[in-house]
PDB file of C-alpha atoms in Angstrom:
ATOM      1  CA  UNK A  45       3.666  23.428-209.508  1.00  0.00           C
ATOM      2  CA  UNK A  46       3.355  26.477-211.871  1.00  0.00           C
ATOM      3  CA  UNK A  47       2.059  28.984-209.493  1.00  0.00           C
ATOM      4  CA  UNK A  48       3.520  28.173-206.579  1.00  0.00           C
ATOM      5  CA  UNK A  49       4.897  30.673-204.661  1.00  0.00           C
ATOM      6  CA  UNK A  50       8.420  30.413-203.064  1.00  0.00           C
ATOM      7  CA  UNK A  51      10.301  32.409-199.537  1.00  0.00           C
ATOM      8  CA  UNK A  52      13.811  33.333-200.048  1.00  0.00           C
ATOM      9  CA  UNK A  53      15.992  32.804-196.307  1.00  0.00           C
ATOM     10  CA  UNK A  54      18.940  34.574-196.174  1.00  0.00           C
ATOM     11  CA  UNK A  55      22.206  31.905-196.154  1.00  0.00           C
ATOM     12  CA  UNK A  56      23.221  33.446-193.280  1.00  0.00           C
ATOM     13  CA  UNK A  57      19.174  32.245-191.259  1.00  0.00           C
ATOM     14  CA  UNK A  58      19.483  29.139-192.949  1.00  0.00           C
ATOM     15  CA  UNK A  59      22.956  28.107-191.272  1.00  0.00           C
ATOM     16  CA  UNK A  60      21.918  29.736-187.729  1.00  0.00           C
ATOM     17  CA  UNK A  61      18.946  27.434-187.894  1.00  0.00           C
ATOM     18  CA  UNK A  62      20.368  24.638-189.046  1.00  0.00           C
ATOM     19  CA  UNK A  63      18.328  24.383-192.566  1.00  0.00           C
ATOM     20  CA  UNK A  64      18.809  22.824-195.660  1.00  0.00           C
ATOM     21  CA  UNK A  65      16.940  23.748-198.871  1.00  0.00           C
ATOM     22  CA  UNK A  66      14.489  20.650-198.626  1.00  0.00           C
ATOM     23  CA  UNK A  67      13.363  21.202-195.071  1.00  0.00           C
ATOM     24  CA  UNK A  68      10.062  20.513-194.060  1.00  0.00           C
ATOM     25  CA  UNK A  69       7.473  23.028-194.193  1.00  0.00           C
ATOM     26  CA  UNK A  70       3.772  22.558-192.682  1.00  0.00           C
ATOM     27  CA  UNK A  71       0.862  24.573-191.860  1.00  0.00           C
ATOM     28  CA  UNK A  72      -0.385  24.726-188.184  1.00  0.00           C
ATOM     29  CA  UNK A  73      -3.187  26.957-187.129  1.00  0.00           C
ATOM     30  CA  UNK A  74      -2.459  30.197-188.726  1.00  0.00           C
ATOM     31  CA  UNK A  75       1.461  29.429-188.651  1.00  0.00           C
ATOM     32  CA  UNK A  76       4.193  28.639-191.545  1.00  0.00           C
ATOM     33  CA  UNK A  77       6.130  26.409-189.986  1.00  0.00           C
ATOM     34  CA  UNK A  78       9.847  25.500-191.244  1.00  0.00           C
ATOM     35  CA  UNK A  79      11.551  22.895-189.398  1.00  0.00           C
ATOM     36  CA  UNK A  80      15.138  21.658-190.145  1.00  0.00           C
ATOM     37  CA  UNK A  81      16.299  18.428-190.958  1.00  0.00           C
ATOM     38  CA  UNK A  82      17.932  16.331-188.429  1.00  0.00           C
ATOM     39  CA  UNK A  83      20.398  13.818-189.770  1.00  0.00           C
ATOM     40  CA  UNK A  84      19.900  10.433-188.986  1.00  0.00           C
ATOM     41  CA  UNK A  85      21.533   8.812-186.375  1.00  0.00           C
ATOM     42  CA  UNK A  86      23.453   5.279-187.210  1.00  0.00           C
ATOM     43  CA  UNK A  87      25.044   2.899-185.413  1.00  0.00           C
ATOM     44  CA  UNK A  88      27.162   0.153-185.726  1.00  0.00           C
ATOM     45  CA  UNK A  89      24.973  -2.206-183.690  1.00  0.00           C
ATOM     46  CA  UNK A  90      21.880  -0.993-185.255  1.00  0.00           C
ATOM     47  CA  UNK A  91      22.928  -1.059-188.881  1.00  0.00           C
ATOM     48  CA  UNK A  92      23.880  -5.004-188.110  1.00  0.00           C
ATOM     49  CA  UNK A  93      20.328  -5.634-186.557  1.00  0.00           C
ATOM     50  CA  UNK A  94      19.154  -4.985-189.930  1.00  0.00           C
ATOM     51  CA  UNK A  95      20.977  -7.401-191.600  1.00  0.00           C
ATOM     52  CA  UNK A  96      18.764 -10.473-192.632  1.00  0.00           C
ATOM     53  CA  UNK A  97      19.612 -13.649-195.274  1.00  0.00           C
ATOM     54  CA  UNK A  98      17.398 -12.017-197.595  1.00  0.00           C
ATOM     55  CA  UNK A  99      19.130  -8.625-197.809  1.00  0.00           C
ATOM     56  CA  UNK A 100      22.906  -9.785-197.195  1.00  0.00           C
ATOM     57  CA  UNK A 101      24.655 -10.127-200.000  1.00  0.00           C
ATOM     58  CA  UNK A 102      28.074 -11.859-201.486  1.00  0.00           C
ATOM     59  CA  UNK A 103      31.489 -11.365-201.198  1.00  0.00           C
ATOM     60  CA  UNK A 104      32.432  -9.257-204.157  1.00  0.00           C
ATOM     61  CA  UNK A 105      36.112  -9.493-206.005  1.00  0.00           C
ATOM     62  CA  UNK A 106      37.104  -6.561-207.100  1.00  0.00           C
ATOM     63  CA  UNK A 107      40.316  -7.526-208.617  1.00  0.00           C
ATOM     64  CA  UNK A 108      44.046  -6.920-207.288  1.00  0.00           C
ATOM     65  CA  UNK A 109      44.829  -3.951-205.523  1.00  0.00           C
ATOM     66  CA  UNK A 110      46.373  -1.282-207.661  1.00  0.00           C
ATOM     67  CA  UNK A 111      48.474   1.453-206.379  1.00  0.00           C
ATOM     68  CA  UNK A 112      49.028   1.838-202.146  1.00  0.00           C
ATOM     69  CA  UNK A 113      45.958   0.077-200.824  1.00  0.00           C
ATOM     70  CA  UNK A 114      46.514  -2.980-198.775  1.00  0.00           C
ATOM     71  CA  UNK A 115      46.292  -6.416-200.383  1.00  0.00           C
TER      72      UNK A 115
END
């Protein structure tokens, strides 16, 4: 993207308006629209819906604990 041109946003616009440097940016009618990002939402019950027998995997060792961790 050699010639692409680029809009600097004051920190202090981009923290009112909740964005982040990769937010999305479209064209609508005439407009330049940014939009901020909206983290996803998880959940506990969701997350464990996804779980399948192809994608679950083994029980990992990881050795013994070392230092203040519980066994």
């Amino acid at each position: 993207m050699g010639n692409s041109a680029s809009v600097r946003i004051p920190a202090a616009i981009m923290e009112a308006a909740n964005l982040r440097v990769n937010a999305a940016v479209d064209v609508r009618g005439e407009h330049i629209v940014i939009e901020p990002l909206r983290e996803a939402q998880y959940d506990l019950d969701g997350l464990q819906a996804g779980i399948t027998p192809e994608n679950l995997h083994g029980e990992v060792d990881f050795g013994p604990p070392i230092g203040k961790e519980p066994p």
